[in-house]
Tab-separated table of C-alpha atoms in Angstrom:
chain	number	residue	atom	x	y	z
D	1	UNK	CA	-57.451	15.913	-41.327
D	2	UNK	CA	-60.110	15.381	-38.667
D	3	UNK	CA	-59.701	16.658	-35.156
D	4	UNK	CA	-59.827	13.080	-33.791
D	5	UNK	CA	-57.080	11.912	-36.183
D	6	UNK	CA	-54.873	14.908	-35.344
D	7	UNK	CA	-55.318	14.279	-31.625
D	8	UNK	CA	-54.445	10.610	-32.102
D	9	UNK	CA	-51.300	11.463	-34.096
D	10	UNK	CA	-50.191	14.023	-31.538
D	11	UNK	CA	-50.848	11.568	-28.707
D	12	UNK	CA	-48.880	8.869	-30.539
D	13	UNK	CA	-45.978	11.239	-31.124
D	14	UNK	CA	-46.044	12.196	-27.460
D	15	UNK	CA	-45.971	8.556	-26.341
D	16	UNK	CA	-43.159	7.683	-28.722
D	17	UNK	CA	-41.207	10.720	-27.622
D	18	UNK	CA	-41.529	9.826	-23.958
D	19	UNK	CA	-40.657	6.195	-24.619
D	20	UNK	CA	-37.671	7.247	-26.703
D	21	UNK	CA	-36.482	9.542	-23.941
D	22	UNK	CA	-36.863	6.828	-21.324
D	23	UNK	CA	-34.885	4.424	-23.490
D	24	UNK	CA	-32.188	6.988	-24.143
D	25	UNK	CA	-31.871	7.666	-20.417
D	26	UNK	CA	-31.340	3.984	-19.600
D	27	UNK	CA	-27.545	4.072	-19.227
D	28	UNK	CA	-25.242	1.094	-18.610
D	29	UNK	CA	-21.973	1.770	-16.780
D	30	UNK	CA	-19.129	-0.733	-16.971
D	31	UNK	CA	-16.577	-1.042	-14.153
D	32	UNK	CA	-12.978	-2.105	-14.858
D	33	UNK	CA	-11.330	-3.906	-11.918
D	34	UNK	CA	-8.673	-6.449	-10.928
D	35	UNK	CA	-10.786	-7.723	-8.015
D	36	UNK	CA	-12.462	-10.761	-9.574
D	37	UNK	CA	-12.910	-12.198	-6.077
D	38	UNK	CA	-15.448	-9.429	-5.423
D	39	UNK	CA	-17.743	-10.287	-8.348
D	40	UNK	CA	-20.510	-11.790	-6.185
D	41	UNK	CA	-20.403	-8.850	-3.754
D	42	UNK	CA	-20.846	-6.319	-6.548
D	43	UNK	CA	-23.507	-8.390	-8.301
D	44	UNK	CA	-25.550	-9.343	-5.225
D	45	UNK	CA	-25.092	-6.391	-2.855
D	46	UNK	CA	-23.493	-3.212	-4.155
D	47	UNK	CA	-25.041	-2.881	-7.616
D	48	UNK	CA	-28.613	-3.718	-6.477
D	49	UNK	CA	-28.317	-1.118	-3.691
D	50	UNK	CA	-27.269	1.573	-6.163
D	51	UNK	CA	-29.744	0.659	-8.893
D	52	UNK	CA	-32.638	0.672	-6.417
D	53	UNK	CA	-31.971	4.355	-5.721
D	54	UNK	CA	-31.008	5.308	-9.284
D	55	UNK	CA	-33.520	3.948	-11.808
D	56	UNK	CA	-32.309	4.309	-15.381
D	57	UNK	CA	-28.665	3.562	-14.549
D	58	UNK	CA	-27.482	-0.037	-14.859
D	59	UNK	CA	-24.035	-1.112	-13.652
D	60	UNK	CA	-21.886	-4.041	-14.813
D	61	UNK	CA	-18.799	-5.157	-12.862
D	62	UNK	CA	-16.323	-6.592	-15.408
D	63	UNK	CA	-13.025	-7.602	-13.754
D	64	UNK	CA	-9.772	-8.732	-15.397
D	65	UNK	CA	-7.205	-11.126	-13.886
D	66	UNK	CA	-5.113	-9.232	-11.287
D	67	UNK	CA	-1.804	-9.906	-13.036
D	68	UNK	CA	-3.232	-8.781	-16.382
D	69	UNK	CA	-5.230	-5.771	-15.211
D	70	UNK	CA	-2.720	-2.970	-15.814
D	71	UNK	CA	-1.799	-4.144	-19.307
D	72	UNK	CA	-5.405	-4.979	-20.263
D	73	UNK	CA	-6.671	-1.626	-19.006
D	74	UNK	CA	-3.925	0.239	-20.857
D	75	UNK	CA	-4.800	-1.536	-24.106
D	76	UNK	CA	-8.540	-0.828	-23.681
D	77	UNK	CA	-7.933	2.829	-22.900
D	78	UNK	CA	-5.730	3.166	-25.978
D	79	UNK	CA	-8.377	1.475	-28.125
D	80	UNK	CA	-11.238	3.520	-26.684
D	81	UNK	CA	-13.008	0.413	-25.381
D	82	UNK	CA	-12.418	0.754	-21.625
D	83	UNK	CA	-15.324	0.887	-19.180
D	84	UNK	CA	-16.794	4.091	-17.783
D	85	UNK	CA	-15.434	3.482	-14.284
D	86	UNK	CA	-11.829	2.547	-13.547
D	87	UNK	CA	-10.822	0.801	-10.328
D	88	UNK	CA	-7.692	2.648	-9.194
D	89	UNK	CA	-4.505	1.281	-7.696
D	90	UNK	CA	-2.888	3.695	-5.220
D	91	UNK	CA	-0.324	6.309	-6.185
D	92	UNK	CA	1.786	6.121	-9.329
D	93	UNK	CA	-0.181	3.668	-11.484
D	94	UNK	CA	-3.277	5.862	-11.293
D	95	UNK	CA	-1.321	9.128	-11.348
D	96	UNK	CA	0.196	8.010	-14.652
D	97	UNK	CA	-3.296	7.385	-16.068
D	98	UNK	CA	-4.385	10.851	-14.939
D	99	UNK	CA	-1.341	12.495	-16.518
D	100	UNK	CA	-2.100	10.696	-19.791
D	101	UNK	CA	-5.618	12.118	-19.729
D	102	UNK	CA	-7.258	8.726	-19.081
D	103	UNK	CA	-8.764	9.661	-15.698
D	104	UNK	CA	-10.972	12.706	-15.170
D	105	UNK	CA	-10.417	15.293	-12.427
D	106	UNK	CA	-12.908	14.590	-9.624
D	107	UNK	CA	-11.829	17.372	-7.256
D	108	UNK	CA	-15.290	18.964	-7.273
D	109	UNK	CA	-17.282	15.704	-7.193
D	110	UNK	CA	-19.968	15.770	-4.477
D	111	UNK	CA	-18.877	13.312	-1.772
D	112	UNK	CA	-15.110	13.830	-1.933
D	113	UNK	CA	-15.437	16.036	1.159
D	114	UNK	CA	-16.132	12.793	3.071
D	115	UNK	CA	-12.430	11.834	2.989
D	116	UNK	CA	-9.371	13.097	4.863
D	117	UNK	CA	-6.308	14.485	3.042
D	118	UNK	CA	-4.381	11.295	3.930
D	119	UNK	CA	-7.130	9.129	2.403
D	120	UNK	CA	-7.156	11.195	-0.798
D	121	UNK	CA	-3.355	11.458	-1.097
D	122	UNK	CA	-3.083	8.101	-2.871
D	123	UNK	CA	-5.164	9.484	-5.752
D	124	UNK	CA	-3.964	13.063	-6.018
D	125	UNK	CA	-1.299	14.930	-7.925
D	126	UNK	CA	1.899	15.518	-5.954
D	127	UNK	CA	0.801	19.091	-5.191
D	128	UNK	CA	-2.615	17.862	-3.975
D	129	UNK	CA	-4.481	20.158	-6.364
D	130	UNK	CA	-6.283	17.454	-8.352
D	131	UNK	CA	-8.102	14.359	-7.046
D	132	UNK	CA	-8.776	11.722	-9.712
D	133	UNK	CA	-10.202	8.703	-7.847
D	134	UNK	CA	-12.689	8.278	-5.007
D	135	UNK	CA	-11.029	6.422	-2.079
D	136	UNK	CA	-12.743	3.087	-1.404
D	137	UNK	CA	-10.745	1.095	1.122
D	138	UNK	CA	-7.508	0.531	2.987
D	139	UNK	CA	-5.869	-2.566	4.419
D	140	UNK	CA	-4.309	-2.671	7.888
D	141	UNK	CA	-1.201	-4.603	8.895
D	142	UNK	CA	-0.677	-6.520	12.112
D	143	UNK	CA	-0.535	-10.105	13.378
D	144	UNK	CA	-3.323	-12.708	13.337
D	145	UNK	CA	-2.958	-15.425	15.964
D	146	UNK	CA	-4.465	-18.799	16.829
D	147	UNK	CA	-6.457	-18.119	20.022
D	148	UNK	CA	-6.702	-21.826	20.835
D	149	UNK	CA	-2.907	-22.146	20.688
D	150	UNK	CA	-2.414	-19.090	22.897
D	151	UNK	CA	-4.947	-20.411	25.441
D	152	UNK	CA	-3.374	-23.867	25.460
D	153	UNK	CA	0.107	-22.451	26.097
D	154	UNK	CA	-1.046	-19.743	28.520
D	155	UNK	CA	0.222	-16.876	26.367
D	156	UNK	CA	-1.254	-13.416	26.705
D	157	UNK	CA	-1.448	-11.134	23.676
D	158	UNK	CA	1.907	-9.302	23.442
D	159	UNK	CA	1.954	-5.510	23.637
D	160	UNK	CA	5.718	-4.930	23.780
D	161	UNK	CA	8.553	-6.389	21.706
D	162	UNK	CA	9.941	-8.230	24.721
D	163	UNK	CA	6.543	-9.859	25.277
D	164	UNK	CA	6.351	-10.708	21.558
D	165	UNK	CA	9.672	-12.554	21.536
D	166	UNK	CA	8.889	-14.212	24.885
D	167	UNK	CA	5.691	-15.567	23.290
D	168	UNK	CA	7.642	-16.843	20.269
D	169	UNK	CA	10.165	-18.525	22.582
D	170	UNK	CA	7.375	-20.229	24.540
D	171	UNK	CA	5.672	-21.495	21.359
D	172	UNK	CA	8.977	-22.792	20.005
D	173	UNK	CA	9.916	-24.536	23.265
D	174	UNK	CA	6.539	-26.303	23.395
D	175	UNK	CA	7.001	-27.677	19.861
D	176	UNK	CA	3.327	-28.153	18.969
D	177	UNK	CA	3.216	-25.174	16.617
D	178	UNK	CA	5.556	-23.325	14.272
D	179	UNK	CA	5.798	-19.975	16.084
D	180	UNK	CA	5.227	-17.815	12.995
D	181	UNK	CA	4.087	-18.622	9.441
D	182	UNK	CA	5.996	-16.561	6.903
D	183	UNK	CA	8.270	-17.552	4.031
D	184	UNK	CA	10.795	-15.572	2.031
D	185	UNK	CA	10.576	-17.286	-1.366
D	186	UNK	CA	8.092	-14.805	-2.834
D	187	UNK	CA	10.059	-11.849	-1.398
D	188	UNK	CA	7.129	-9.418	-1.095
D	189	UNK	CA	5.831	-11.066	2.092
D	190	UNK	CA	9.065	-10.265	3.902
D	191	UNK	CA	8.650	-6.575	3.090
D	192	UNK	CA	4.863	-6.151	3.199
D	193	UNK	CA	4.083	-8.283	6.253
D	194	UNK	CA	7.535	-7.850	7.778
D	195	UNK	CA	9.350	-4.542	7.274
D	196	UNK	CA	6.295	-2.388	6.448
D	197	UNK	CA	4.323	-4.016	9.276
D	198	UNK	CA	6.711	-3.355	12.161
D	199	UNK	CA	8.598	-0.391	10.658
D	200	UNK	CA	6.170	2.476	11.415
D	201	UNK	CA	6.711	2.007	15.176
D	202	UNK	CA	10.393	2.770	14.559
D	203	UNK	CA	10.215	5.622	12.046
D	204	UNK	CA	7.122	7.156	13.701
D	205	UNK	CA	4.692	6.666	10.872
D	206	UNK	CA	3.952	9.726	8.744
D	207	UNK	CA	6.719	11.763	10.408
D	208	UNK	CA	9.393	9.392	9.162
D	209	UNK	CA	7.753	8.605	5.831
D	210	UNK	CA	7.392	12.234	4.802
D	211	UNK	CA	10.884	13.067	6.116
D	212	UNK	CA	12.277	10.361	3.831
D	213	UNK	CA	10.531	11.925	0.812
D	214	UNK	CA	11.843	15.386	1.770
D	215	UNK	CA	15.388	14.039	2.116
D	216	UNK	CA	15.469	14.913	5.825
D	217	UNK	CA	15.982	11.245	6.740
D	218	UNK	CA	17.784	8.380	5.034
D	219	UNK	CA	17.219	4.630	4.959
D	220	UNK	CA	20.586	4.245	6.689
D	221	UNK	CA	19.358	6.210	9.724
D	222	UNK	CA	18.842	4.279	12.964
D	223	UNK	CA	15.030	4.348	12.808
D	224	UNK	CA	15.060	2.757	9.331
D	225	UNK	CA	17.756	0.140	10.076
D	226	UNK	CA	16.169	-0.951	13.395
D	227	UNK	CA	13.181	-2.740	11.771
D	228	UNK	CA	15.673	-4.876	9.837
D	229	UNK	CA	17.460	-5.693	13.090
D	230	UNK	CA	14.149	-6.953	14.470
D	231	UNK	CA	13.358	-8.870	11.263
D	232	UNK	CA	16.722	-10.646	11.483
D	233	UNK	CA	15.586	-12.012	14.875
D	234	UNK	CA	12.519	-13.624	13.273
D	235	UNK	CA	14.543	-16.325	11.502
D	236	UNK	CA	14.600	-18.959	14.310
D	237	UNK	CA	10.804	-18.794	14.624
D	238	UNK	CA	9.748	-19.311	11.003
D	239	UNK	CA	10.083	-23.106	10.868
D	240	UNK	CA	12.217	-25.417	8.768
D	241	UNK	CA	12.531	-24.576	5.097
D	242	UNK	CA	10.936	-21.122	5.300
D	243	UNK	CA	13.337	-19.958	2.564
D	244	UNK	CA	11.437	-22.157	0.072
D	245	UNK	CA	8.005	-21.350	1.511
D	246	UNK	CA	5.582	-19.452	-0.762
D	247	UNK	CA	2.799	-17.087	0.245
D	248	UNK	CA	0.068	-19.759	-0.219
D	249	UNK	CA	2.236	-22.164	1.831
D	250	UNK	CA	2.253	-19.653	4.699
D	251	UNK	CA	-1.508	-19.165	4.490
D	252	UNK	CA	-2.058	-22.934	4.590
D	253	UNK	CA	0.317	-23.495	7.528
D	254	UNK	CA	-1.665	-21.019	9.578
D	255	UNK	CA	-5.217	-21.985	8.573
D	256	UNK	CA	-4.441	-25.691	9.043
D	257	UNK	CA	-3.511	-24.907	12.662
D	258	UNK	CA	0.178	-25.713	12.301
D	259	UNK	CA	1.451	-22.188	13.080
D	260	UNK	CA	0.457	-19.981	16.008
D	261	UNK	CA	1.067	-16.476	14.599
D	262	UNK	CA	0.701	-15.043	11.100
D	263	UNK	CA	2.241	-11.650	10.166
D	264	UNK	CA	-0.731	-10.339	8.266
D	265	UNK	CA	-2.551	-7.903	6.137
D	266	UNK	CA	-6.231	-7.533	6.980
D	267	UNK	CA	-7.124	-8.727	3.461
D	268	UNK	CA	-6.644	-12.276	4.793
D	269	UNK	CA	-9.698	-12.089	7.079
D	270	UNK	CA	-12.387	-13.325	4.666
D	271	UNK	CA	-10.286	-16.272	3.453
D	272	UNK	CA	-9.111	-17.252	6.941
D	273	UNK	CA	-12.698	-17.133	8.243
D	274	UNK	CA	-13.685	-19.796	5.708
D	275	UNK	CA	-10.628	-22.018	6.216
D	276	UNK	CA	-9.508	-21.891	9.851
D	277	UNK	CA	-11.230	-24.315	12.234
D	278	UNK	CA	-10.063	-22.473	15.345
D	279	UNK	CA	-10.701	-19.126	17.031
D	280	UNK	CA	-8.569	-16.237	15.793
D	281	UNK	CA	-7.517	-12.915	17.236
D	282	UNK	CA	-5.247	-10.085	16.107
D	283	UNK	CA	-2.781	-7.646	17.655
D	284	UNK	CA	-0.980	-4.577	16.279
D	285	UNK	CA	2.817	-4.468	15.908
D	286	UNK	CA	4.214	-4.463	19.459
D	287	UNK	CA	5.871	-1.287	20.753
D	288	UNK	CA	9.176	-0.971	22.610
D	289	UNK	CA	7.745	-0.058	26.002
D	290	UNK	CA	4.200	-0.309	27.386
D	291	UNK	CA	2.421	2.987	26.862
D	292	UNK	CA	4.492	4.063	23.840
D	293	UNK	CA	2.553	5.606	20.944
D	294	UNK	CA	1.755	2.851	18.446
D	295	UNK	CA	1.770	3.262	14.668
D	296	UNK	CA	0.021	1.070	12.113
D	297	UNK	CA	0.256	0.683	8.367
D	298	UNK	CA	-3.307	1.579	7.314
D	299	UNK	CA	-2.523	1.461	3.625
D	300	UNK	CA	-4.726	3.129	1.037
D	301	UNK	CA	-5.384	0.228	-1.317
D	302	UNK	CA	-8.252	0.767	-3.734
D	303	UNK	CA	-10.237	3.629	-5.274
D	304	UNK	CA	-12.447	4.326	-8.295
D	305	UNK	CA	-12.159	6.917	-11.049
D	306	UNK	CA	-13.955	8.143	-14.162
D	307	UNK	CA	-12.693	7.227	-17.627
D	308	UNK	CA	-12.168	10.687	-19.152
D	309	UNK	CA	-13.464	9.331	-22.481
D	310	UNK	CA	-16.714	7.940	-21.022
D	311	UNK	CA	-19.837	8.857	-22.985
D	312	UNK	CA	-21.836	8.442	-19.764
D	313	UNK	CA	-19.923	10.881	-17.563
D	314	UNK	CA	-22.965	12.295	-15.755
D	315	UNK	CA	-24.293	8.855	-14.797
D	316	UNK	CA	-20.775	7.760	-13.834
D	317	UNK	CA	-20.403	10.787	-11.548
D	318	UNK	CA	-23.732	9.910	-9.922
D	319	UNK	CA	-22.319	6.443	-9.233
D	320	UNK	CA	-19.016	7.818	-7.911
D	321	UNK	CA	-20.823	10.167	-5.516
D	322	UNK	CA	-22.610	7.084	-4.201
D	323	UNK	CA	-19.246	5.303	-3.818
D	324	UNK	CA	-18.200	8.314	-1.705
D	325	UNK	CA	-21.251	7.926	0.559
D	326	UNK	CA	-21.562	6.288	3.999
D	327	UNK	CA	-24.128	3.878	2.479
D	328	UNK	CA	-21.552	2.408	0.106
D	329	UNK	CA	-18.909	2.357	2.841
D	330	UNK	CA	-21.108	0.305	5.169
D	331	UNK	CA	-22.079	-2.286	2.556
D	332	UNK	CA	-18.567	-2.610	1.104
D	333	UNK	CA	-16.643	-2.824	4.387
D	334	UNK	CA	-18.958	-5.495	5.814
D	335	UNK	CA	-19.161	-7.503	2.587
D	336	UNK	CA	-15.349	-7.514	2.406
D	337	UNK	CA	-14.102	-7.723	6.007
D	338	UNK	CA	-10.481	-6.582	6.070
D	339	UNK	CA	-10.975	-3.869	3.445
D	340	UNK	CA	-11.720	-0.880	5.628
D	341	UNK	CA	-13.658	2.215	4.639
D	342	UNK	CA	-11.688	5.446	4.248
D	343	UNK	CA	-14.872	7.493	4.664
D	344	UNK	CA	-14.883	9.959	7.571
D	345	UNK	CA	-18.176	8.449	8.772
D	346	UNK	CA	-17.341	5.482	11.066
D	347	UNK	CA	-18.575	2.125	9.775
D	348	UNK	CA	-19.835	-0.454	12.249
D	349	UNK	CA	-18.046	-3.710	11.453
D	350	UNK	CA	-19.895	-6.987	11.979
D	351	UNK	CA	-16.884	-9.338	11.737
D	352	UNK	CA	-15.056	-9.657	15.106
D	353	UNK	CA	-11.580	-9.952	13.541
D	354	UNK	CA	-12.232	-6.942	11.304
D	355	UNK	CA	-13.525	-5.072	14.375
D	356	UNK	CA	-10.244	-5.781	16.142
D	357	UNK	CA	-8.091	-4.521	13.247
D	358	UNK	CA	-10.095	-1.340	12.689
D	359	UNK	CA	-10.176	-0.577	16.446
D	360	UNK	CA	-6.429	0.183	16.249
D	361	UNK	CA	-7.256	3.386	14.358
D	362	UNK	CA	-8.618	4.682	17.664
D	363	UNK	CA	-5.446	4.067	19.667
D	364	UNK	CA	-2.601	4.101	17.096
D	365	UNK	CA	-1.478	6.629	14.492
D	366	UNK	CA	-2.033	5.576	10.877
D	367	UNK	CA	0.475	5.731	8.052
D	368	UNK	CA	0.973	4.076	4.666
D	369	UNK	CA	3.771	1.956	3.213
D	370	UNK	CA	6.938	4.015	2.983
D	371	UNK	CA	7.839	3.039	-0.586
D	372	UNK	CA	4.572	3.865	-2.353
D	373	UNK	CA	4.421	7.636	-2.708
D	374	UNK	CA	7.009	9.188	-5.055
D	375	UNK	CA	9.894	6.930	-3.904
D	376	UNK	CA	8.853	3.976	-6.080
D	377	UNK	CA	9.085	5.815	-9.414
D	378	UNK	CA	12.713	5.270	-10.391
D	379	UNK	CA	15.141	2.494	-11.196
D	380	UNK	CA	16.179	0.664	-9.121
D	381	UNK	CA	12.603	0.525	-7.822
D	382	UNK	CA	12.619	1.057	-4.055
D	383	UNK	CA	9.478	-1.031	-3.479
D	384	UNK	CA	10.836	-4.075	-5.312
D	385	UNK	CA	14.327	-3.679	-3.844
D	386	UNK	CA	12.788	-3.531	-0.345
D	387	UNK	CA	11.224	-6.946	-1.044
D	388	UNK	CA	14.645	-8.364	-1.920
D	389	UNK	CA	16.513	-6.852	1.012
D	390	UNK	CA	13.833	-7.761	3.563
D	391	UNK	CA	14.092	-11.399	2.463
D	392	UNK	CA	17.895	-11.226	2.470
D	393	UNK	CA	17.958	-9.904	6.050
D	394	UNK	CA	15.644	-12.657	7.300
D	395	UNK	CA	17.589	-15.308	5.387
D	396	UNK	CA	20.827	-13.980	6.893
D	397	UNK	CA	22.470	-13.223	3.533
D	398	UNK	CA	22.591	-9.469	4.232
D	399	UNK	CA	23.091	-7.594	7.495
D	400	UNK	CA	20.524	-4.922	8.383
D	401	UNK	CA	23.157	-2.231	7.778
D	402	UNK	CA	24.163	-3.647	4.380
D	403	UNK	CA	20.531	-3.915	3.289
D	404	UNK	CA	19.828	-0.311	4.307
D	405	UNK	CA	22.934	0.957	2.476
D	406	UNK	CA	21.970	-0.862	-0.738
D	407	UNK	CA	18.491	0.652	-0.606
D	408	UNK	CA	19.720	4.187	0.094
D	409	UNK	CA	22.423	3.956	-2.599
D	410	UNK	CA	19.801	2.804	-5.094
D	411	UNK	CA	17.478	5.651	-4.122
D	412	UNK	CA	20.301	8.225	-4.293
D	413	UNK	CA	21.133	7.082	-7.830
D	414	UNK	CA	17.909	8.571	-9.224
D	415	UNK	CA	15.976	10.484	-6.533
D	416	UNK	CA	16.690	14.084	-5.676
D	417	UNK	CA	14.282	15.489	-3.046
D	418	UNK	CA	12.462	18.676	-4.014
D	419	UNK	CA	13.971	21.777	-2.438
């Protein structure tokens, strides 16, 4: 063999080897999610930002229908066909996947130090020793209002409960607007935008929530019954036929300008911005007296984990560390106003309504929904039963005391606090 031929063969082998290596390194990561509404944001903003900094790693966002996600994901995991990255619901749904060995332990993942213990709690084992999803966003509860209606009627934004009910009375007496848009047909609204919205001001946020888990407080205690007493007073302000009013009905009543106030979750912001033809503002749940400490439900809502069976674990961890970065937080929170970053690095919000919601973190104490951690595991399910009883109280078919007793009796039937 001539020297020239040998050189050519070696050169060819070298080129093929390098090309083969480059091809082998070109990894595609698939993301499982229930958030189909976010497809354009992932495709146009998030994925390009990541891929620009990480050549050789491609990412595909492949959502399922929200109502089908849990079952579809479970089937894919069982069949070994699930994506590399799993969008995580908070608390028990994801904890169950971790316990089954479907989600990898991410406790030592670079970037997880960017989150507080409260932010990580939704995706940790009960003892806090293992973290299995990177926190992505929370949603904040409060009230969105029609600024034009408030200006027309000369109403100032209420800070106390007395001011809140005085505003409702004024709106009702005028007759132009339904004072508040919320129905009870779908049940969950009454609990999520009602009880869990105003409740933290009564049970003092994390103090009350953790005391309930420890068995140091009960749902029949004054601070847990009082929010139902307030909810019962909402009935005259919800408009005719609210008992048959669905969640989309409530959204439409507000965005069409027919209702002045909307008990809200911040997830409504993007939709309301596209539909409402009037100026909007927001205020946190009013306190008893001016100057009282305020508490808000700043509920951990969405995270992302690693499929323990992924064949691309290293690339997936690179992606998850990026999800844990301030860069991701800034893009995500501004692309989805109303889904707020849980990252310790403050994110500057561009949307004025989102700015208003997130500003409450600076003056109020944050907590999460009282039924989500540990207390929603048994039967009867406290979360679902809270939906029913919140609607019953507003409808007037249960007294606040009766509702609280039913919930506590149900909890006592299966839950024994750890000693």
